[in-house]
PDB file of C-alpha atoms in Angstrom:
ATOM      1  CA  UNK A   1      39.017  -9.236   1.582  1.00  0.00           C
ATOM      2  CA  UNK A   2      38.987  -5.838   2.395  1.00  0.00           C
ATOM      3  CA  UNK A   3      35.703  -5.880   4.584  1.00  0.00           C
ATOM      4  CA  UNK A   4      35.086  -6.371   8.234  1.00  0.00           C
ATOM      5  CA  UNK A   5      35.956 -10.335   8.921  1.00  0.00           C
ATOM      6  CA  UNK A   6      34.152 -12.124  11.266  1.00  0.00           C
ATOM      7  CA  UNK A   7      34.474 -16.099  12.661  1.00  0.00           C
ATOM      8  CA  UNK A   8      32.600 -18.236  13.402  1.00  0.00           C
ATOM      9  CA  UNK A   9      29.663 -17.238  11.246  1.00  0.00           C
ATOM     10  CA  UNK A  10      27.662 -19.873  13.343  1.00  0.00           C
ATOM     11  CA  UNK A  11      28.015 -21.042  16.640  1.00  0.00           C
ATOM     12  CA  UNK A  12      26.126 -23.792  18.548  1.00  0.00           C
ATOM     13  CA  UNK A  13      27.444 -24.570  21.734  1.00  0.00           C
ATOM     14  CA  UNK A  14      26.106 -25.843  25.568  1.00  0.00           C
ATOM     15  CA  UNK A  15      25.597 -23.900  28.422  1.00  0.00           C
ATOM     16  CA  UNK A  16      28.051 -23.427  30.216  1.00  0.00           C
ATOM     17  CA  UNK A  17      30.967 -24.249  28.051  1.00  0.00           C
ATOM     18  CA  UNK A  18      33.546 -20.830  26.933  1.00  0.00           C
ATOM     19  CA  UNK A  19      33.516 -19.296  23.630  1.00  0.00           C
ATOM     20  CA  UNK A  20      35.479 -17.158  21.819  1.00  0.00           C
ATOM     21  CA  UNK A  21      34.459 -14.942  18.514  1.00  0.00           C
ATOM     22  CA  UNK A  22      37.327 -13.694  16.648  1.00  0.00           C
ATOM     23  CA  UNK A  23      36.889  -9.691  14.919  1.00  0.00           C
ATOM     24  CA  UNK A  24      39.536  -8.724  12.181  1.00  0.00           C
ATOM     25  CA  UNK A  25      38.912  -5.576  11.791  1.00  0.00           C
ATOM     26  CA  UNK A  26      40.319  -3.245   8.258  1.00  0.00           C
ATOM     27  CA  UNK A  27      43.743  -2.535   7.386  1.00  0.00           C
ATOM     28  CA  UNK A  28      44.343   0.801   9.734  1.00  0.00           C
ATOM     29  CA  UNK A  29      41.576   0.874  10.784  1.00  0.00           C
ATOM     30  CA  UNK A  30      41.998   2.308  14.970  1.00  0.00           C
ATOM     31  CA  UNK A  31      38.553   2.028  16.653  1.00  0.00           C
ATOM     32  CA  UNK A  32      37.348  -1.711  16.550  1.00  0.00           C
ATOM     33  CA  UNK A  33      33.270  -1.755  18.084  1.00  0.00           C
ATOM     34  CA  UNK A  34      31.755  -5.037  19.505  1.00  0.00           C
ATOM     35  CA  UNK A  35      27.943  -5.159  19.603  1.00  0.00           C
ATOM     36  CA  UNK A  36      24.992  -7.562  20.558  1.00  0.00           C
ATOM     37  CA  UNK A  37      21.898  -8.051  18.807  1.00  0.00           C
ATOM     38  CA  UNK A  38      20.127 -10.326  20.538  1.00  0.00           C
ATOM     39  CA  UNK A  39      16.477 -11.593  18.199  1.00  0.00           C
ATOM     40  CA  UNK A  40      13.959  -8.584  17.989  1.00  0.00           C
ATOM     41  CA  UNK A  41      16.258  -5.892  19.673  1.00  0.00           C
ATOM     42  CA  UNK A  42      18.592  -3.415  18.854  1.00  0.00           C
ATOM     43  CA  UNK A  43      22.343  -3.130  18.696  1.00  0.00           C
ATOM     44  CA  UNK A  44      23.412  -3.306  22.086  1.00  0.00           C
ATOM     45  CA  UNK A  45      27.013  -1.390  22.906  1.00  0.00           C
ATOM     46  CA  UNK A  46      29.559  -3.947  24.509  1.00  0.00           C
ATOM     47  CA  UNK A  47      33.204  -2.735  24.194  1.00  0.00           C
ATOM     48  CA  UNK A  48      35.311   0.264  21.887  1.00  0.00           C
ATOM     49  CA  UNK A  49      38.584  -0.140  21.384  1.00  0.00           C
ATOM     50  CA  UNK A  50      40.311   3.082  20.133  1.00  0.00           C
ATOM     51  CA  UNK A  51      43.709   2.868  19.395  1.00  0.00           C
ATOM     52  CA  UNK A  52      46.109   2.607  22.797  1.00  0.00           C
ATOM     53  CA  UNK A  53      43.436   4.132  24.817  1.00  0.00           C
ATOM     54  CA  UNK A  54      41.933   2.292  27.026  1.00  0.00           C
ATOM     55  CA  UNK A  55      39.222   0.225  26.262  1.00  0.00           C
ATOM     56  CA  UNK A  56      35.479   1.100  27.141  1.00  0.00           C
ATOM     57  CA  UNK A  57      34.247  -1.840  28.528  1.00  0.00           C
ATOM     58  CA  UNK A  58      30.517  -0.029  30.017  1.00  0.00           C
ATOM     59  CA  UNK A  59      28.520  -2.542  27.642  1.00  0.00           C
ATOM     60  CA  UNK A  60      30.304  -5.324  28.606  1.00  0.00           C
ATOM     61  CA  UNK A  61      26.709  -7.347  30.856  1.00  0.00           C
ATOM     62  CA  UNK A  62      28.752  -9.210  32.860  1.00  0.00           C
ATOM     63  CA  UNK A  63      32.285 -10.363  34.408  1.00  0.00           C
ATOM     64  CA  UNK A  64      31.603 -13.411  32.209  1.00  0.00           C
ATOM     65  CA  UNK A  65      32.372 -11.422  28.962  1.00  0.00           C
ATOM     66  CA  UNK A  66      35.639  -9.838  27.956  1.00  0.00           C
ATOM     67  CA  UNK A  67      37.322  -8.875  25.019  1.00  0.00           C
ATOM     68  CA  UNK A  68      41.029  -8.283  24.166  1.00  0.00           C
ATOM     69  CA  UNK A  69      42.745  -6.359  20.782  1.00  0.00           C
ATOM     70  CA  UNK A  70      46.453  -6.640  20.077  1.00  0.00           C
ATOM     71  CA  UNK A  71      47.240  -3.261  18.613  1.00  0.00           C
ATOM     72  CA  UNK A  72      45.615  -2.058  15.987  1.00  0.00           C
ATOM     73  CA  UNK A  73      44.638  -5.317  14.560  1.00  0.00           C
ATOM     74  CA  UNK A  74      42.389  -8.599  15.701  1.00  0.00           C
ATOM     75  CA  UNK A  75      39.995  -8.765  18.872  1.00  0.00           C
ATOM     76  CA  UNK A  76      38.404 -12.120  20.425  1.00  0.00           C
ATOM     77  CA  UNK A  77      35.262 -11.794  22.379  1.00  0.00           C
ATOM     78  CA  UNK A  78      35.512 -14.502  25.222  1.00  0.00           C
ATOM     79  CA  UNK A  79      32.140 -15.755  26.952  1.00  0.00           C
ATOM     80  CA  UNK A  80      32.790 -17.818  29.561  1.00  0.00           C
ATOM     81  CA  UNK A  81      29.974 -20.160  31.154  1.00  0.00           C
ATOM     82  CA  UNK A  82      27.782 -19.049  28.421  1.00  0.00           C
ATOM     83  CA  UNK A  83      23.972 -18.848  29.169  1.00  0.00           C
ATOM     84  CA  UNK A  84      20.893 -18.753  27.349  1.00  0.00           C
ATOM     85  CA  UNK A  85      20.386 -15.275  27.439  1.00  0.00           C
ATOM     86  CA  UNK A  86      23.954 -14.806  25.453  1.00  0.00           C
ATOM     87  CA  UNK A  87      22.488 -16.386  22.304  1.00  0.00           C
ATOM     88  CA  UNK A  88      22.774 -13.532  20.153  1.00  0.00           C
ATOM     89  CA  UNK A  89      24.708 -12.523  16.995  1.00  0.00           C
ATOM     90  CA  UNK A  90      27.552 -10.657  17.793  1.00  0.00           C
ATOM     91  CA  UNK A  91      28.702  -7.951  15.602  1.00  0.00           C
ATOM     92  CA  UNK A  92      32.295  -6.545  15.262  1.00  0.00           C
ATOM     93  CA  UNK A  93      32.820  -2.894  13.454  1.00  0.00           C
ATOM     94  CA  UNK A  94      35.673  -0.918  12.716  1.00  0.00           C
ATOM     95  CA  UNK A  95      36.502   2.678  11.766  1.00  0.00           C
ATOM     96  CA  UNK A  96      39.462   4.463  10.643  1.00  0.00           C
ATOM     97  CA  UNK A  97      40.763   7.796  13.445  1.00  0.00           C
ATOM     98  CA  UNK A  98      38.813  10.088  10.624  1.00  0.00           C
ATOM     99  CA  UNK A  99      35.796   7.626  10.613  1.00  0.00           C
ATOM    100  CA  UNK A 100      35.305   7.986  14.374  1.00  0.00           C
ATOM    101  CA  UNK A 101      34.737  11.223  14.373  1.00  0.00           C
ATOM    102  CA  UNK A 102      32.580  11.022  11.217  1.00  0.00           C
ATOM    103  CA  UNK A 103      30.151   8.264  12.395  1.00  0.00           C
ATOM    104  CA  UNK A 104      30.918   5.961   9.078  1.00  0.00           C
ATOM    105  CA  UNK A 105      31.747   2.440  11.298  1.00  0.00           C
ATOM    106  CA  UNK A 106      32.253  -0.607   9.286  1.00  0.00           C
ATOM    107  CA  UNK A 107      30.332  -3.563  10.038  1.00  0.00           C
ATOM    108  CA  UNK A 108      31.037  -7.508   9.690  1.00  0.00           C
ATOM    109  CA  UNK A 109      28.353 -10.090   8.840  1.00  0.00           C
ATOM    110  CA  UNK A 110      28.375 -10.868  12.624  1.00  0.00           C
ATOM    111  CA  UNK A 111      28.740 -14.397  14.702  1.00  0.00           C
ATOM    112  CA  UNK A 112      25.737 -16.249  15.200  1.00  0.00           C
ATOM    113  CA  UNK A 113      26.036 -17.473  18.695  1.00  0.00           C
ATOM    114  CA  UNK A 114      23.228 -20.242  19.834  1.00  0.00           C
ATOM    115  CA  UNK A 115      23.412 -21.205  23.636  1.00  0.00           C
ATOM    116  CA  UNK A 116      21.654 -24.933  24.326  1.00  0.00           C
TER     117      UNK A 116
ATOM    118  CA  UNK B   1      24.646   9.282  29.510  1.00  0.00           C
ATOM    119  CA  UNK B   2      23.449   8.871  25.685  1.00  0.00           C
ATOM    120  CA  UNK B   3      20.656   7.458  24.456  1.00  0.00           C
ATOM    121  CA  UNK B   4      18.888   7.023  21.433  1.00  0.00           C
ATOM    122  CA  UNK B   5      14.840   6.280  21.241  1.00  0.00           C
ATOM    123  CA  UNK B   6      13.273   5.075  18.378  1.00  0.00           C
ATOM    124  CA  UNK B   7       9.600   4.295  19.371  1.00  0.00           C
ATOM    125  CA  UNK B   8       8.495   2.814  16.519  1.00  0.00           C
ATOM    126  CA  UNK B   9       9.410  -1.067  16.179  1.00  0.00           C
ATOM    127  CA  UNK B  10       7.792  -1.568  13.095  1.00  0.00           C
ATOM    128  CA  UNK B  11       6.605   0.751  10.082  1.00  0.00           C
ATOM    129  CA  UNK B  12       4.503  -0.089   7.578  1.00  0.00           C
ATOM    130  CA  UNK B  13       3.636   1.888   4.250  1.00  0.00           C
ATOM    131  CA  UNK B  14       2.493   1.861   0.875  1.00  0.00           C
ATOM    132  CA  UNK B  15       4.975   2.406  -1.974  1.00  0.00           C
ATOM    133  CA  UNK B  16       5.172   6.340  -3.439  1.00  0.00           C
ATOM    134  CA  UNK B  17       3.739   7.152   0.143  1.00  0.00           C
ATOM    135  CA  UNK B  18       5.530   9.368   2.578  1.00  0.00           C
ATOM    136  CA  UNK B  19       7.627   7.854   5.419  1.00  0.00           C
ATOM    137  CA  UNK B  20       8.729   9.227   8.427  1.00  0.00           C
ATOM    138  CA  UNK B  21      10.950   7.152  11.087  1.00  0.00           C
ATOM    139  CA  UNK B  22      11.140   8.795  13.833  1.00  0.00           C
ATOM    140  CA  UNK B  23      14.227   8.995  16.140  1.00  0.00           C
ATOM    141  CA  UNK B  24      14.779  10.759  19.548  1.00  0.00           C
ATOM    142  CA  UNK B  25      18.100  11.057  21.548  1.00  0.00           C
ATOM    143  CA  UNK B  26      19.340  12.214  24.792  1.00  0.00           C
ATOM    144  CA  UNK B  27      23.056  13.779  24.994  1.00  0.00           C
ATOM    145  CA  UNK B  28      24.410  16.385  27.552  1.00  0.00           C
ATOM    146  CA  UNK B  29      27.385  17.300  24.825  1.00  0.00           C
ATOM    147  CA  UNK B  30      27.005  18.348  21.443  1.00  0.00           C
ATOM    148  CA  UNK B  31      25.853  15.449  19.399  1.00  0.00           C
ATOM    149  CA  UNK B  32      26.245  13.985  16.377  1.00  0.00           C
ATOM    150  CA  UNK B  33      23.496  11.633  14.836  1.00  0.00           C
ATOM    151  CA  UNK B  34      23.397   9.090  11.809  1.00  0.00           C
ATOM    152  CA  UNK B  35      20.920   6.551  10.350  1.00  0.00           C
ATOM    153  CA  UNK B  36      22.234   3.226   9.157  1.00  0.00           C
ATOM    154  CA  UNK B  37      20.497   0.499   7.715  1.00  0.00           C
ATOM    155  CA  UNK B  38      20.319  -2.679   7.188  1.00  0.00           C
ATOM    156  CA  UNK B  39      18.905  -4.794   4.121  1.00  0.00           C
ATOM    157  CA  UNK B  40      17.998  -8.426   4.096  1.00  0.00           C
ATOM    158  CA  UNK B  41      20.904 -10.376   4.089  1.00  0.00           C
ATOM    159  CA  UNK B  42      23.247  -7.032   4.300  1.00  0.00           C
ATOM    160  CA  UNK B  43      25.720  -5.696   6.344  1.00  0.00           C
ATOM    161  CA  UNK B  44      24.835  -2.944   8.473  1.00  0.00           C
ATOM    162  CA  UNK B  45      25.745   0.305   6.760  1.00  0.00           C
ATOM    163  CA  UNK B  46      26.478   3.676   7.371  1.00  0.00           C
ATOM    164  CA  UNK B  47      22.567   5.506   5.124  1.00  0.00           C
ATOM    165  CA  UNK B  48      23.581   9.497   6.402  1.00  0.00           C
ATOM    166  CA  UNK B  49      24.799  11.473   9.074  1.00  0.00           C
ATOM    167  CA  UNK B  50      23.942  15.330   9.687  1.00  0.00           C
ATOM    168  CA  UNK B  51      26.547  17.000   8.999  1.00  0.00           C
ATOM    169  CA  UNK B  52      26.611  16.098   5.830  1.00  0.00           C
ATOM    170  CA  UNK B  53      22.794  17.676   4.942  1.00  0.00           C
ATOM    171  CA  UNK B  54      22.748  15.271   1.997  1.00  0.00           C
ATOM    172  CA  UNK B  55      19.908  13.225   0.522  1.00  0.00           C
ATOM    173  CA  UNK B  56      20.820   9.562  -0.151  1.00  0.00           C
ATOM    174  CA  UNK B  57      18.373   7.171  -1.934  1.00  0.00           C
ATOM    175  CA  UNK B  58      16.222  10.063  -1.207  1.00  0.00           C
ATOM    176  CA  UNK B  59      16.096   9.950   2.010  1.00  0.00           C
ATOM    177  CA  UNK B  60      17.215  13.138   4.612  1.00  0.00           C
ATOM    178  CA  UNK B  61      17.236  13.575   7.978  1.00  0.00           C
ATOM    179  CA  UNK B  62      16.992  16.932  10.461  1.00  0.00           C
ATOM    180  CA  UNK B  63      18.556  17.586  14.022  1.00  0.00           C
ATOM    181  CA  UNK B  64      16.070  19.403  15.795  1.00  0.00           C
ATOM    182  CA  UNK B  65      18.078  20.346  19.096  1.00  0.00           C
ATOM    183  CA  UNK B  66      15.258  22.108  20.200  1.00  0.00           C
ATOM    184  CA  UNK B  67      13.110  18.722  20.129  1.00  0.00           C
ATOM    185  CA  UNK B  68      16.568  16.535  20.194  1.00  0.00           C
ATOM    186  CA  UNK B  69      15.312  14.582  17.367  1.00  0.00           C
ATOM    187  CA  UNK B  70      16.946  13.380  14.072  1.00  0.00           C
ATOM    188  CA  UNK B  71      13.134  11.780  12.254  1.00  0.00           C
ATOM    189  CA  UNK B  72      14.612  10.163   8.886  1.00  0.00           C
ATOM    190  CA  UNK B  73      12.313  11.498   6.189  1.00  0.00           C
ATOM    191  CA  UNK B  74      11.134  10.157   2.691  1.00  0.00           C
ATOM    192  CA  UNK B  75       8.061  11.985   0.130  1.00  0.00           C
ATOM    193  CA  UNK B  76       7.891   8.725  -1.793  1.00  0.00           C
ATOM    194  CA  UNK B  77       9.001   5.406  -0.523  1.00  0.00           C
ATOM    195  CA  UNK B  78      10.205   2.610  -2.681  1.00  0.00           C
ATOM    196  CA  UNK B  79       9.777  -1.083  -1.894  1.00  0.00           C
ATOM    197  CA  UNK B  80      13.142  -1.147  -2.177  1.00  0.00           C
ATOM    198  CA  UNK B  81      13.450   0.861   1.310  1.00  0.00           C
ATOM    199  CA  UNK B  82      12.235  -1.895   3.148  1.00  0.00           C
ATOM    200  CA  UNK B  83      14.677  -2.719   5.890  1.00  0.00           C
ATOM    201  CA  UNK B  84      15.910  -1.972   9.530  1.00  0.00           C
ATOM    202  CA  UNK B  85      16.639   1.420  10.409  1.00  0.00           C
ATOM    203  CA  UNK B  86      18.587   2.141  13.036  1.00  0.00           C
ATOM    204  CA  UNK B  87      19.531   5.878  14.505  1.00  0.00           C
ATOM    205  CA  UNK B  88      22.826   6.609  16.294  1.00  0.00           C
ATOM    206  CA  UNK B  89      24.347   9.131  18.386  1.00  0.00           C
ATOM    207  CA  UNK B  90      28.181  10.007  19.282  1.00  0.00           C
ATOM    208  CA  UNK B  91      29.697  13.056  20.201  1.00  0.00           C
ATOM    209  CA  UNK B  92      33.357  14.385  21.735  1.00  0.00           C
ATOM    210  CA  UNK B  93      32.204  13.980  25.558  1.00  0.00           C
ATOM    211  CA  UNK B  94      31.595   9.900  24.787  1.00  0.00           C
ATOM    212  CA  UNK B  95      34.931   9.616  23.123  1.00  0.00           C
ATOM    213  CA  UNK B  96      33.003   9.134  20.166  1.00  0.00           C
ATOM    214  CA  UNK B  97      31.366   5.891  21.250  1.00  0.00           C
ATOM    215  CA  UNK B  98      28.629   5.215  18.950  1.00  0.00           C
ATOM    216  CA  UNK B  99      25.276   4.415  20.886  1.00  0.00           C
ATOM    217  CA  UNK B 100      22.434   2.841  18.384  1.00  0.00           C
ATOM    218  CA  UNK B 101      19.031   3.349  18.737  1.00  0.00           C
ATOM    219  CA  UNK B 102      16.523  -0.515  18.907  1.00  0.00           C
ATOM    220  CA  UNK B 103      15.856  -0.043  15.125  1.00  0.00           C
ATOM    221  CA  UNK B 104      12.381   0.241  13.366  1.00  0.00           C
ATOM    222  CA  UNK B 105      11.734  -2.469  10.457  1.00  0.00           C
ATOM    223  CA  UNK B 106      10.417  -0.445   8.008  1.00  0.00           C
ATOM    224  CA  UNK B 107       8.277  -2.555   5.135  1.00  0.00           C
ATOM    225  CA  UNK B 108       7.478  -0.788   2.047  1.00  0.00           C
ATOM    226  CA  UNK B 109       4.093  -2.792   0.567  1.00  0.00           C
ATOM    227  CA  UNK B 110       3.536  -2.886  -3.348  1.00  0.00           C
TER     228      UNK B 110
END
């Protein structure tokens, strides 16, 4: 498709145990956006990626989360020794060099993530 | 730092009634605001930005630097509005990081 692609859609895993959420962002696309939403809150900022720059990780809550992108193309969210608290869904966004500047971000249906 | 405050978590109206959401920021650059929204079962999408001055689905939105707000503004909702709003602020100095607002659920009643 030409949208935003997200995986897993759903998540269920134990405390403690690693996870990793996979973003494919669109075709050319240069700035690739990871967000939280945890249930009744905002969008909560975690990482930008913007093209070889490097990446602003100021959202990122803790040494436990990290994020890689190979190029211009996919990013995995890692969360390691997950915790309650990181039940959220996790949205990926992308946005072409012009889009950027313009605001107009693309969003995925998000990953579900439930911590037990 | 940015920061955008929308104090409103939830916002309930009457359909053909007016409807204000009302969004507040906080930017030491020159910024650049948006409202995107989300409908029920939707992706998050991009509903206006500023610079543009347009109307879509009726709905426009000010900068007031003076006040540093951007209040998204209807005369006549539509239950069809009902959804979360969320503002958003970037700007040159963040590197055009996009920093969202907490949203306000706005529900439209028949």
């Amino acid at each position: 498709g030409a949208g935003v692609s997200q995986s897993p859609s759903n998540k269920v895993t134990e405390k403690g145990k690693d996870v990793e959420l996979r973003c494919d962002p669109i075709s050319g696309h240069t700035a690739l956006y990871w967000y939280r939403q945890r249930l009744g809150q905002g969008l909560e900022f975690l990482i930008y990626f913007q093209g070889n720059s490097a990446p602003d990780k100021s959202g990122l809550p803790s040494d436990r989360f990290s994020a890689e992108r190979t190029g211009e193309s996919v990013s995995t969210l890692t969360i390691q020794r997950t915790q309650q608290e990181d039940s959220a869904v996790y949205l990926c966004a992308s946005s072409s060099e012009v889009g950027v500047s313009t605001g107009e971000l693309f969003f995925g249906e998000g990953s579900r993530l439930t911590v037990l | 730092a940015q920061r955008v405050t929308q104090p409103e978590k939830l916002l309930s109206v009457f359909k053909g009634a007016p409807v204000e959401l009302k969004c507040n920021y906080s930017y030491s650059g020159s910024p650049e605001l948006f409202w995107y929204v989300q409908y029920s079962r939707q992706r998050l999408q991009l509903l206006l930005r500023h610079i543009s001055r347009e109307s879509i689905k009726g709905f426009t939105a000010d900068l007031n630097k003076g006040e540093t707000s951007f209040h998204l503004k209807k005369p006549f909702a539509q239950e069809e509005d009902s959804a979360m709003y969320y503002c958003a602020l970037t700007g040159v100095g963040s590197n055009y990081k996009l920093t969202f607002g907490k949203g306000t659920l706005l529900t439209v009643n028949p």
